[in-house]
Amino acid sequence: MNKHREAMVTEYIVKRNIPKGESTQTSASGILMQTLDILFLPKVMLFFVTRVLTSRPSRGVMDTNNESSTTDFILLGFSDLPQLEHIISGVVFVFYIMTLAGNTAIILVSNLDSQLHTPMYFFLSNLSFLDLCYATSIIPQMLVNLWGPTKSITYGGCVLQFFFALDLGATECLLLAVMAYDRYAAVCQPLHYTVLMHPQLCQKMVLTAWLGGLGSALIVCSLTLKLPRCGHREVDNFFCEMPALLKMACVYSKVIEIVVFALGVIFLLAPLSIIFISYAIITQAVMRIKSTARWHKVLNTCGSHLTVVTLFYGTIIYMYMKPQNSTSEDEGKFLTLFYTIVTPTLNPLIYTLRNKDVKSAVKRILCERKWSAKS
């Protein structure tokens, strides 16, 4: 650009017969301000307009239409398996109803029964609320696309889906680690449990989990949405998830891969390490328990939590800690279907089927309702 500008200035100097000994920079300023030839002005304008139109846009500003907030995205979902779409939609609908019923029941029972006002059920209520939000942010739009003729989602809807999936997923990772610490305190420090897990600490731990998930979602979401898509609108999944959105980008971002890996260590491997350490200590403590009844009770509560941890962390780590493009499309979709739809449905069943406290609480609440109805 500077060489072309100097060439134009030199042309001006030649036209105006400026002495060679005069400073070029000083002469140029005088010429541009005072003696610009009206016939030469179109050449200057044409040069700069041509430079602007033919210059390659930077990666952050490529194709503004492609970044427009008015452009809808196409959720491909299982469109390559049309024979399975009706079956999948039916299964998803049934699981969604079970998710709503099961998690709502846990929240209501934990709040209505005073005997369940303990740290364990406080954390479990938060987990159920989280599962409700997670499933509701994905499944209704998925059912609309499976049942309807169009498979589109607005840009704003896609951003919200992407954000809430990241936020709630990261929060659940931290919350499961908090629940593991609660089980450690209950089993290994029973005499000091109420002191260790006092209500203020429980609230702070839950708040930290929610804020941690929010922070990680803001970082990853902002970085991913800044990637140029070069007009790509097709999301190769049934909801706007990070791996599918990264595949839409027309550039490779090493920064995002590093950030995602770092956050994966913080929100996946670190909480999982806390869970393993907690249960290693719990296992040692359980081996010393002589009471058979207490031993079974510990195994029931810890076994439920371990089952949930295995289902959730197993699929998440497999999906997010592997390098990009190392998972086949269909495999990735069905794994995503599992941890977004099946896991939130199984959580209430896992925690209640073998839990006598919850069953007793439900019976007490139902009996109270019957007595109040009769009176």
Short mmCIF file of C-alpha atoms in Angstrom, two decimals, residues 20-175:
data_model
loop_
_atom_site.label_atom_id
_atom_site.label_comp_id
_atom_site.label_asym_id
_atom_site.label_seq_id
_atom_site.Cartn_x
_atom_site.Cartn_y
_atom_site.Cartn_z
CA LYS A 20 14.32 17.08 -7.07
CA GLY A 21 16.17 18.43 -4.04
CA GLU A 22 12.94 19.16 -2.13
CA SER A 23 11.81 16.69 0.50
CA THR A 24 9.38 14.17 -0.95
CA GLN A 25 7.32 13.93 2.27
CA THR A 26 6.96 17.73 2.55
CA SER A 27 6.11 18.10 -1.14
CA ALA A 28 3.54 15.36 -0.96
CA SER A 29 1.68 17.03 1.91
CA GLY A 30 1.65 20.34 0.05
CA ILE A 31 0.41 18.73 -3.15
CA LEU A 32 -2.34 16.73 -1.48
CA MET A 33 -3.65 19.73 0.39
CA GLN A 34 -3.24 22.50 -2.18
CA THR A 35 -2.66 21.41 -5.81
CA LEU A 36 -4.49 18.10 -6.20
CA ASP A 37 -5.39 17.84 -9.87
CA ILE A 38 -9.12 17.32 -10.36
CA LEU A 39 -8.40 15.08 -13.34
CA PHE A 40 -6.19 12.81 -11.23
CA LEU A 41 -8.68 12.45 -8.33
CA PRO A 42 -10.70 9.59 -9.94
CA LYS A 43 -7.46 7.59 -10.28
CA VAL A 44 -6.79 7.95 -6.55
CA MET A 45 -10.35 6.98 -5.61
CA LEU A 46 -10.39 4.05 -8.03
CA PHE A 47 -7.16 2.74 -6.57
CA PHE A 48 -8.42 2.71 -2.97
CA VAL A 49 -11.89 1.33 -3.87
CA THR A 50 -10.25 -1.48 -5.86
CA ARG A 51 -7.97 -2.28 -2.95
CA VAL A 52 -10.92 -2.48 -0.55
CA LEU A 53 -13.10 -4.66 -2.81
CA THR A 54 -10.37 -7.06 -3.84
CA SER A 55 -8.61 -7.34 -0.50
CA ARG A 56 -9.20 -10.60 1.35
CA PRO A 57 -11.26 -10.12 4.53
CA SER A 58 -9.74 -11.08 7.83
CA ARG A 59 -10.82 -14.35 9.41
CA GLY A 60 -12.85 -12.59 12.04
CA VAL A 61 -14.90 -10.64 9.52
CA MET A 62 -15.48 -13.20 6.76
CA ASP A 63 -18.83 -13.29 5.09
CA THR A 64 -21.12 -11.12 7.19
CA ASN A 65 -24.21 -12.84 5.80
CA ASN A 66 -22.86 -16.04 7.21
CA GLU A 67 -22.66 -14.51 10.69
CA SER A 68 -26.09 -12.89 10.48
CA SER A 69 -28.36 -13.43 13.45
CA THR A 70 -31.34 -13.74 11.09
CA THR A 71 -30.05 -16.88 9.34
CA ASP A 72 -31.71 -20.15 10.36
CA PHE A 73 -29.68 -23.30 10.85
CA ILE A 74 -30.68 -26.74 9.57
CA LEU A 75 -30.52 -29.52 12.16
CA LEU A 76 -29.82 -32.64 10.11
CA GLY A 77 -30.38 -34.97 13.06
CA PHE A 78 -31.17 -38.47 11.82
CA SER A 79 -32.31 -37.37 8.35
CA ASP A 80 -29.92 -39.91 6.82
CA LEU A 81 -31.94 -42.62 8.63
CA PRO A 82 -35.53 -41.66 7.71
CA GLN A 83 -36.83 -45.13 8.50
CA LEU A 84 -35.76 -44.69 12.13
CA GLU A 85 -36.97 -41.11 12.67
CA HIS A 86 -40.50 -42.07 13.78
CA ILE A 87 -39.17 -44.76 16.12
CA ILE A 88 -36.59 -42.36 17.59
CA SER A 89 -39.21 -39.62 18.06
CA GLY A 90 -41.51 -42.03 19.92
CA VAL A 91 -38.72 -43.25 22.20
CA VAL A 92 -37.52 -39.70 22.86
CA PHE A 93 -41.06 -38.54 23.72
CA VAL A 94 -41.54 -41.37 26.24
CA PHE A 95 -38.15 -40.69 27.82
CA TYR A 96 -38.91 -36.97 28.04
CA ILE A 97 -42.20 -37.58 29.87
CA MET A 98 -40.36 -39.92 32.27
CA THR A 99 -37.66 -37.27 32.78
CA LEU A 100 -40.24 -34.62 33.63
CA ALA A 101 -42.19 -36.90 35.98
CA GLY A 102 -39.20 -38.47 37.75
CA ASN A 103 -37.14 -35.34 38.34
CA THR A 104 -40.16 -33.25 39.34
CA ALA A 105 -41.15 -35.95 41.83
CA ILE A 106 -37.69 -35.92 43.43
CA ILE A 107 -37.73 -32.12 43.78
CA LEU A 108 -41.22 -32.13 45.33
CA VAL A 109 -40.58 -35.02 47.70
CA SER A 110 -37.24 -33.60 48.85
CA ASN A 111 -38.87 -30.27 49.66
CA LEU A 112 -42.17 -31.52 51.12
CA ASP A 113 -40.78 -34.16 53.48
CA SER A 114 -38.85 -32.70 56.41
CA GLN A 115 -36.87 -35.91 56.95
CA LEU A 116 -35.26 -35.42 53.54
CA HIS A 117 -33.98 -31.92 54.37
CA THR A 118 -30.39 -33.18 54.36
CA PRO A 119 -27.34 -32.23 52.24
CA MET A 120 -27.66 -35.38 50.12
CA TYR A 121 -31.21 -34.57 49.01
CA PHE A 122 -30.42 -30.88 48.64
CA PHE A 123 -27.74 -31.84 46.09
CA LEU A 124 -30.05 -34.42 44.52
CA SER A 125 -32.78 -31.77 44.08
CA ASN A 126 -30.28 -29.53 42.29
CA LEU A 127 -29.26 -32.43 40.07
CA SER A 128 -32.91 -33.13 39.22
CA PHE A 129 -33.56 -29.46 38.44
CA LEU A 130 -30.45 -29.43 36.25
CA ASP A 131 -31.62 -32.53 34.36
CA LEU A 132 -35.03 -30.94 33.82
CA CYS A 133 -33.46 -27.81 32.35
CA TYR A 134 -31.02 -29.81 30.22
CA ALA A 135 -33.67 -32.06 28.71
CA THR A 136 -36.10 -29.17 28.14
CA SER A 137 -33.48 -27.09 26.33
CA ILE A 138 -33.01 -29.87 23.74
CA ILE A 139 -35.89 -32.33 23.45
CA PRO A 140 -38.88 -30.09 22.52
CA GLN A 141 -37.02 -28.61 19.54
CA MET A 142 -35.84 -32.07 18.57
CA LEU A 143 -39.41 -33.44 18.59
CA VAL A 144 -40.65 -30.50 16.52
CA ASN A 145 -37.99 -31.23 13.90
CA LEU A 146 -38.67 -34.98 13.93
CA TRP A 147 -42.44 -34.54 13.57
CA GLY A 148 -42.54 -31.49 11.29
CA PRO A 149 -41.57 -31.01 7.64
CA THR A 150 -38.77 -28.53 8.40
CA LYS A 151 -35.69 -29.19 10.47
CA SER A 152 -34.62 -25.60 11.03
CA ILE A 153 -33.72 -23.64 14.16
CA THR A 154 -33.18 -19.91 14.42
CA TYR A 155 -29.71 -18.53 15.05
CA GLY A 156 -30.81 -17.29 18.47
CA GLY A 157 -32.32 -20.66 19.33
CA CYS A 158 -29.15 -22.43 18.28
CA VAL A 159 -27.01 -20.12 20.40
CA LEU A 160 -29.25 -20.68 23.44
CA GLN A 161 -29.18 -24.46 22.96
CA PHE A 162 -25.41 -24.43 22.63
CA PHE A 163 -24.96 -22.21 25.68
CA PHE A 164 -27.30 -24.12 27.98
CA ALA A 165 -25.88 -27.49 26.92
CA LEU A 166 -22.37 -26.31 27.86
CA ASP A 167 -23.50 -24.54 31.03
CA LEU A 168 -25.63 -27.37 32.42
CA GLY A 169 -23.18 -30.09 31.37
CA ALA A 170 -20.23 -28.41 33.13
CA THR A 171 -22.39 -27.71 36.20
CA GLU A 172 -23.38 -31.37 36.43
CA CYS A 173 -19.73 -32.41 36.34
CA LEU A 174 -18.97 -30.22 39.36
CA LEU A 175 -22.19 -31.16 41.14
#
